[in-house]
mmCIF file of C-alpha atoms and ligand atoms in Angstrom:
data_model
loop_
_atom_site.group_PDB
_atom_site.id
_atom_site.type_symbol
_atom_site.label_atom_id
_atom_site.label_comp_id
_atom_site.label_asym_id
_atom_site.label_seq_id
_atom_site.Cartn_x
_atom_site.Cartn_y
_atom_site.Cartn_z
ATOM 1 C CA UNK A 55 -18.321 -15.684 -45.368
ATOM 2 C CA UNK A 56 -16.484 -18.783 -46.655
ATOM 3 C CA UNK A 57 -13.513 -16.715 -47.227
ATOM 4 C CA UNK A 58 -13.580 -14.763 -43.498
ATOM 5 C CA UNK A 59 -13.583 -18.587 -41.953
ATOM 6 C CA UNK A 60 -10.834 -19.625 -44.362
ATOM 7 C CA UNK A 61 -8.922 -16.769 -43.282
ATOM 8 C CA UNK A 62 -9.263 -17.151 -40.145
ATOM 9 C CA UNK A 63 -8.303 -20.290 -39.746
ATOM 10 C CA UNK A 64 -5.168 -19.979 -41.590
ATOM 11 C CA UNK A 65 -4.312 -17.199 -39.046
ATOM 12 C CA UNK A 66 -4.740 -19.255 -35.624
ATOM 13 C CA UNK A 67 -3.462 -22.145 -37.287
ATOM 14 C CA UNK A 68 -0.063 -19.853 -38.125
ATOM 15 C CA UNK A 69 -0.006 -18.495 -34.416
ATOM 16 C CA UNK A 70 -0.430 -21.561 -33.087
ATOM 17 C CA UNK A 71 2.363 -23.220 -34.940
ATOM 18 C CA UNK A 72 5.360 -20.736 -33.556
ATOM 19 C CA UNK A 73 8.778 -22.402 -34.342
ATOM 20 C CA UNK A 74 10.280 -24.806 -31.904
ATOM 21 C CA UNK A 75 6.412 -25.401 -30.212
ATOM 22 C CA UNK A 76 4.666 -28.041 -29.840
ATOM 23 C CA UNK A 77 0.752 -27.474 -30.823
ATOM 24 C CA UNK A 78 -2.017 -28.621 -29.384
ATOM 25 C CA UNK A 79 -2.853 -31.106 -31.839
ATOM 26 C CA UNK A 80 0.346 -32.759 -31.654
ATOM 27 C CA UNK A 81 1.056 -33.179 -28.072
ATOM 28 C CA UNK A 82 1.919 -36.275 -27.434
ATOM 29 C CA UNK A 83 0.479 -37.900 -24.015
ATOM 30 C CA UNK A 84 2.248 -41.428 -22.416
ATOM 31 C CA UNK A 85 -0.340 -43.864 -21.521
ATOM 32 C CA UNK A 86 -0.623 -41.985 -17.986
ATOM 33 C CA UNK A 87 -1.759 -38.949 -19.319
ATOM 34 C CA UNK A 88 1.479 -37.112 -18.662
ATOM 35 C CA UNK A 89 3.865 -35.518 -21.579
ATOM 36 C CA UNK A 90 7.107 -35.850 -21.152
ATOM 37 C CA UNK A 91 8.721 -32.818 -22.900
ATOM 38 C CA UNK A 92 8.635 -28.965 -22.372
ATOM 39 C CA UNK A 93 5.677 -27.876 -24.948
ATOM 40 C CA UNK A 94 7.501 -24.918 -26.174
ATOM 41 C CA UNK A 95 11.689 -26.083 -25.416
ATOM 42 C CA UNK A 96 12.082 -24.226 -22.391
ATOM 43 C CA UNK A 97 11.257 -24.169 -18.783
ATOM 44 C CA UNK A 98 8.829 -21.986 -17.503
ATOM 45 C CA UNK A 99 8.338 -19.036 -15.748
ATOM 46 C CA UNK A 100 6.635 -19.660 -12.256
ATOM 47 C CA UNK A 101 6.019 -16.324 -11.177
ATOM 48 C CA UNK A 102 4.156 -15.638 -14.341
ATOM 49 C CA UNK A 103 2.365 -19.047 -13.767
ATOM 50 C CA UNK A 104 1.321 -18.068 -10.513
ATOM 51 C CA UNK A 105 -0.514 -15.364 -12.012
ATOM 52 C CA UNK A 106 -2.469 -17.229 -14.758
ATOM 53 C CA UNK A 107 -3.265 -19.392 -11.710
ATOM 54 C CA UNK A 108 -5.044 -16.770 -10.476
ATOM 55 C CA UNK A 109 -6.787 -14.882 -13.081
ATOM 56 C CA UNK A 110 -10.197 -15.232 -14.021
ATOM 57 C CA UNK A 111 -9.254 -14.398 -17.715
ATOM 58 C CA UNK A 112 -6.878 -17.108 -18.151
ATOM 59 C CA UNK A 113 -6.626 -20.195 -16.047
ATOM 60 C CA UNK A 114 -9.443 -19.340 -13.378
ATOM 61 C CA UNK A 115 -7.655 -22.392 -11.737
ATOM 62 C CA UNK A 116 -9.054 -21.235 -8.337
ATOM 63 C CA UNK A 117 -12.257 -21.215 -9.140
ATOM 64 C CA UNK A 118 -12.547 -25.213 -8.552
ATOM 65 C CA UNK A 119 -9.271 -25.325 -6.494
ATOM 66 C CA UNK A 120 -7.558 -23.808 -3.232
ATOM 67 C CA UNK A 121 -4.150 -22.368 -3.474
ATOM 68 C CA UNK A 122 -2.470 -21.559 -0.114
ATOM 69 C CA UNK A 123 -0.001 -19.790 -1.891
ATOM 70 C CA UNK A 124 -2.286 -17.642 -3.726
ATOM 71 C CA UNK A 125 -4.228 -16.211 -0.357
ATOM 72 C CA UNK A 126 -4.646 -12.929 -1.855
ATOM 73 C CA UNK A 127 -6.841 -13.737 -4.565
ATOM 74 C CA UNK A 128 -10.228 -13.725 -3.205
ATOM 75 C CA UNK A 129 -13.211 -16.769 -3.845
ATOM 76 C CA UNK A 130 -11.197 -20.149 -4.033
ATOM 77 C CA UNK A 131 -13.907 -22.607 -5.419
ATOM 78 C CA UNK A 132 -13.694 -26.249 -4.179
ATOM 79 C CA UNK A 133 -14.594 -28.593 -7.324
ATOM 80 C CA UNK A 134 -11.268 -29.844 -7.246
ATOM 81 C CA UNK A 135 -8.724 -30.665 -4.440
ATOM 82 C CA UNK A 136 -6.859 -28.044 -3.321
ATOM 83 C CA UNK A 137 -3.629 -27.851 -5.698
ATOM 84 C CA UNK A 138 -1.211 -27.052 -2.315
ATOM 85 C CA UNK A 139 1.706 -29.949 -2.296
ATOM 86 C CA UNK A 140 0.807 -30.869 -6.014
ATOM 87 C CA UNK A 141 4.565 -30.227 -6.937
ATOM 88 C CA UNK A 142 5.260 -33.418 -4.935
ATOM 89 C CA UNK A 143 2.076 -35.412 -5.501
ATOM 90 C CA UNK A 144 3.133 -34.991 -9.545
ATOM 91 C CA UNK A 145 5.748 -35.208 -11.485
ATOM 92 C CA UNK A 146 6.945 -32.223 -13.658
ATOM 93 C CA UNK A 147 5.306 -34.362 -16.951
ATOM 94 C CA UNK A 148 2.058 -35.303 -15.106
ATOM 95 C CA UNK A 149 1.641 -31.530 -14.038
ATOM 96 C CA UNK A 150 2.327 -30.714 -17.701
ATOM 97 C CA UNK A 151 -0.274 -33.876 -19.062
ATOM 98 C CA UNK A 152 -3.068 -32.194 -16.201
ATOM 99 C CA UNK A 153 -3.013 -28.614 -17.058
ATOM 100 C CA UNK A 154 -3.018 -29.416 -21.383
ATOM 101 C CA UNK A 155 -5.899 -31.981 -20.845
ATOM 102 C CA UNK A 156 -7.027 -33.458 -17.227
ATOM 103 C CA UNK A 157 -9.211 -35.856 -19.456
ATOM 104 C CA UNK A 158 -6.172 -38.116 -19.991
ATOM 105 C CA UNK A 159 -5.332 -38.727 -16.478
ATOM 106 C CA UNK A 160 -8.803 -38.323 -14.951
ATOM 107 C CA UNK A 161 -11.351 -39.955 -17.157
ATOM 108 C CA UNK A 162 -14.591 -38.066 -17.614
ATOM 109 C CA UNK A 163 -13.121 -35.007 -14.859
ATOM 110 C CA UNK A 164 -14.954 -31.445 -15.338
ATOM 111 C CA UNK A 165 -11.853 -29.919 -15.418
ATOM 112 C CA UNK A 166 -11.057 -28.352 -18.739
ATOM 113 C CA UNK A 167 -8.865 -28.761 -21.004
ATOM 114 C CA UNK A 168 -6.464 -25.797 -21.080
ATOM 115 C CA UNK A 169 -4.111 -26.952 -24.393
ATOM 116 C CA UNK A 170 -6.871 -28.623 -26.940
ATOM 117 C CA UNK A 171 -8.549 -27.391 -30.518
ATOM 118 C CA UNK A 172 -10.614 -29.358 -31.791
ATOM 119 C CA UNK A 173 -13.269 -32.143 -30.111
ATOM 120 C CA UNK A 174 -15.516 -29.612 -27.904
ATOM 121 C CA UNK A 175 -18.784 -29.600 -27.951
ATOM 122 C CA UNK A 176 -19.182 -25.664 -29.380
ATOM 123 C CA UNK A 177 -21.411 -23.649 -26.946
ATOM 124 C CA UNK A 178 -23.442 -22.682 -29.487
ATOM 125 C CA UNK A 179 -24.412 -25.737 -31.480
ATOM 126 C CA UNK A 180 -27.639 -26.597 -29.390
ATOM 127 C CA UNK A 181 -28.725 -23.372 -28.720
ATOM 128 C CA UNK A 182 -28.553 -21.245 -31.691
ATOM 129 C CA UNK A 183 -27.074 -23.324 -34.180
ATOM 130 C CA UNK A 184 -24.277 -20.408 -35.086
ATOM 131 C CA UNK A 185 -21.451 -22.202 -33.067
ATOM 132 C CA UNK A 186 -17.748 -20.800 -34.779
ATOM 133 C CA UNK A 187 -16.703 -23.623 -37.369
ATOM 134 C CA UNK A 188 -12.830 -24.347 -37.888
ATOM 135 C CA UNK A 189 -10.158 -24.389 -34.588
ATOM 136 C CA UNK A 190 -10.468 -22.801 -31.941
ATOM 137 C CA UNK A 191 -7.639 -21.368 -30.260
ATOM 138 C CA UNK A 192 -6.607 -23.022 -26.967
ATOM 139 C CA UNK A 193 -7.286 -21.589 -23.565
ATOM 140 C CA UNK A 194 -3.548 -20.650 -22.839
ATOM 141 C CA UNK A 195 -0.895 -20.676 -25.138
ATOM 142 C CA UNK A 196 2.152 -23.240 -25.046
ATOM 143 C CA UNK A 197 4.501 -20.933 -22.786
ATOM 144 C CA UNK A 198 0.941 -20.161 -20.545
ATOM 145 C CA UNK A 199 1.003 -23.888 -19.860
ATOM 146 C CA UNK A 200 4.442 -24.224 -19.102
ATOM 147 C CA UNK A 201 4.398 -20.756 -16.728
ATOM 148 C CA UNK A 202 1.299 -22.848 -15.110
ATOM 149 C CA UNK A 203 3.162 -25.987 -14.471
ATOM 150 C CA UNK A 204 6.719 -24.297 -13.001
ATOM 151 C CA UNK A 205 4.534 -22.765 -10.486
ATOM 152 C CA UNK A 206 2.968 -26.114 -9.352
ATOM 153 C CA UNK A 207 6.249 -27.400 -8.973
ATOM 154 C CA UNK A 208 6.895 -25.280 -6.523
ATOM 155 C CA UNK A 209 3.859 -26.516 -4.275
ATOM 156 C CA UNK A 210 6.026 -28.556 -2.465
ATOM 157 C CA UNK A 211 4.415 -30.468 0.696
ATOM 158 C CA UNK A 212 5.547 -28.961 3.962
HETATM 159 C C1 LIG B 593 -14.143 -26.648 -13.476
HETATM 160 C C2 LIG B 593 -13.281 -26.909 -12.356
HETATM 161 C C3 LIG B 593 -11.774 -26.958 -12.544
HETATM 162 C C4 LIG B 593 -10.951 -25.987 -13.072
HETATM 163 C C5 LIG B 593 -11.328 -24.646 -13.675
HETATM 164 C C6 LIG B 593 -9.601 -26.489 -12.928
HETATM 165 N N1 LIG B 593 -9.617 -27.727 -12.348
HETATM 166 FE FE1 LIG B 593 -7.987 -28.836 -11.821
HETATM 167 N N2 LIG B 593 -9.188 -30.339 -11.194
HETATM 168 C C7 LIG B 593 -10.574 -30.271 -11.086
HETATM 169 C C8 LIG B 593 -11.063 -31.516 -10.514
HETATM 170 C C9 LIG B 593 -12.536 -31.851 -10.244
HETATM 171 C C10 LIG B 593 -9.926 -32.318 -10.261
HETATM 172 C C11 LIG B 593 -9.864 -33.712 -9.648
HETATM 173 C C12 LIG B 593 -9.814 -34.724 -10.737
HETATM 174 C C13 LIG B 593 -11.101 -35.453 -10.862
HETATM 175 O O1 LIG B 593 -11.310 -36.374 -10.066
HETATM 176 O O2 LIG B 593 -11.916 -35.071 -11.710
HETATM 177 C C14 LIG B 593 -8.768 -31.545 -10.675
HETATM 178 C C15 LIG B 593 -7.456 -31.986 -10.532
HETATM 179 C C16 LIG B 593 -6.336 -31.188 -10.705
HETATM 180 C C17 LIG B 593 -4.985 -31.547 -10.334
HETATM 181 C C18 LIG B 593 -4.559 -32.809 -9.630
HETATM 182 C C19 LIG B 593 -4.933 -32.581 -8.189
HETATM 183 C C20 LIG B 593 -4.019 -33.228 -7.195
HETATM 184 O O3 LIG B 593 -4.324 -34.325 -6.745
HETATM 185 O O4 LIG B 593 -2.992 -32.631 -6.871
HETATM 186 C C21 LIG B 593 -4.181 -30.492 -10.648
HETATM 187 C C22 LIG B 593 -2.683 -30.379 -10.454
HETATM 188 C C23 LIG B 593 -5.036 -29.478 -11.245
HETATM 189 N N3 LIG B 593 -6.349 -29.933 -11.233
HETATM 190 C C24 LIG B 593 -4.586 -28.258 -11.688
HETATM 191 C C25 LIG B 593 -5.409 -27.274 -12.263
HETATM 192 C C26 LIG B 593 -4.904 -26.047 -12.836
HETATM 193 C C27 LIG B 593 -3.453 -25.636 -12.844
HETATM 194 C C28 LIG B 593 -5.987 -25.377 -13.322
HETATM 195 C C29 LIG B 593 -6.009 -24.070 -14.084
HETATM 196 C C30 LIG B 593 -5.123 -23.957 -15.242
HETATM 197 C C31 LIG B 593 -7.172 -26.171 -13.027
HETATM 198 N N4 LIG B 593 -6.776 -27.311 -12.396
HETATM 199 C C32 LIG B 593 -8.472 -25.790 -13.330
HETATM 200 C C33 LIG B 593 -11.371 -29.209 -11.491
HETATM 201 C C34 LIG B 593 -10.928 -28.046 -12.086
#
């Protein structure tokens, strides 16, 4: 058992560490909560954003927010403002510092943290006591959160 864990973690630990990336445990936030440069060197692709936006299997950023721009994908929860006009409310950096970890810019906001490893609370530990031990692998990966944030830099304010 000791050796499965061991394995494992060597093995998210290698994909998370992908040359020229920045991992989540060494993303540097400014004292705003933003970060300043591209997690994986490049810009992102917003079209592919839009969709992780959207999908329940990956960002599920609709169910808390509204998207005007994303009208065709039904149930648009209201936990969070709607994210319309953020491209001009944020900065490219704070967009980037809100999707990896809301925490540092809101304190204490339910929004998750979409580019973090270690510091949950594991869902198992009060319940059953079998909670996964070691990393576990963020929500979306590095190019994920840039995809994410070139979209909401399009969501320009009329
Ligand atoms: C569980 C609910 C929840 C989910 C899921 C969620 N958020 Fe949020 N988000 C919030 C809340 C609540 C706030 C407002 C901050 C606060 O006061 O806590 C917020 C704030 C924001 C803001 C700043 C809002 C503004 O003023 O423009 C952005 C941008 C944002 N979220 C983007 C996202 C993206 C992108 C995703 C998906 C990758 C996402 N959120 C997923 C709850 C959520």
């Amino acid at each position: 058992m000791k050796f499965a864990s061991l394995t494992l973690a060597t093995a998210l630990t290698g994909s998370i560490a992908l040359a020229g990336q920045v991992g989540p445990e060494d993303v540097a936030f400014n004292d705003d909560g933003a970060i300043e440069a591209s997690l994986t060197g490049a810009p992102g692709d917003a079209a592919n954003g839009a969709v992780i936006v959207g999908e329940k299997s990956k960002g599920n950023c609709v169910a808390c927010h509204q998207v005007a721009a994303l009208a065709d994908v039904p149930f648009h929860g209201e936990v969070g403002p709607p994210l319309d006009g953020a491209g001009s409310r944020w900065s490219e950096a704070e967009l980037r510092g809100l999707v990896s970890n809301a925490k540092m810019t809101f304190d204490g906001t339910v929004m998750p943290a979409f580019y973090k490893v270690d510091g949950f609370v594991r869902p198992g530990d009060a319940y059953t006591g079998n909670a996964p031990e070691g990393p576990l692998p963020p929500i979306l990966s590095a190019q994920e959160i840039e995809d994410v944030v070139a979209f909401l830099a399009t969501l320009k304010e009329e």
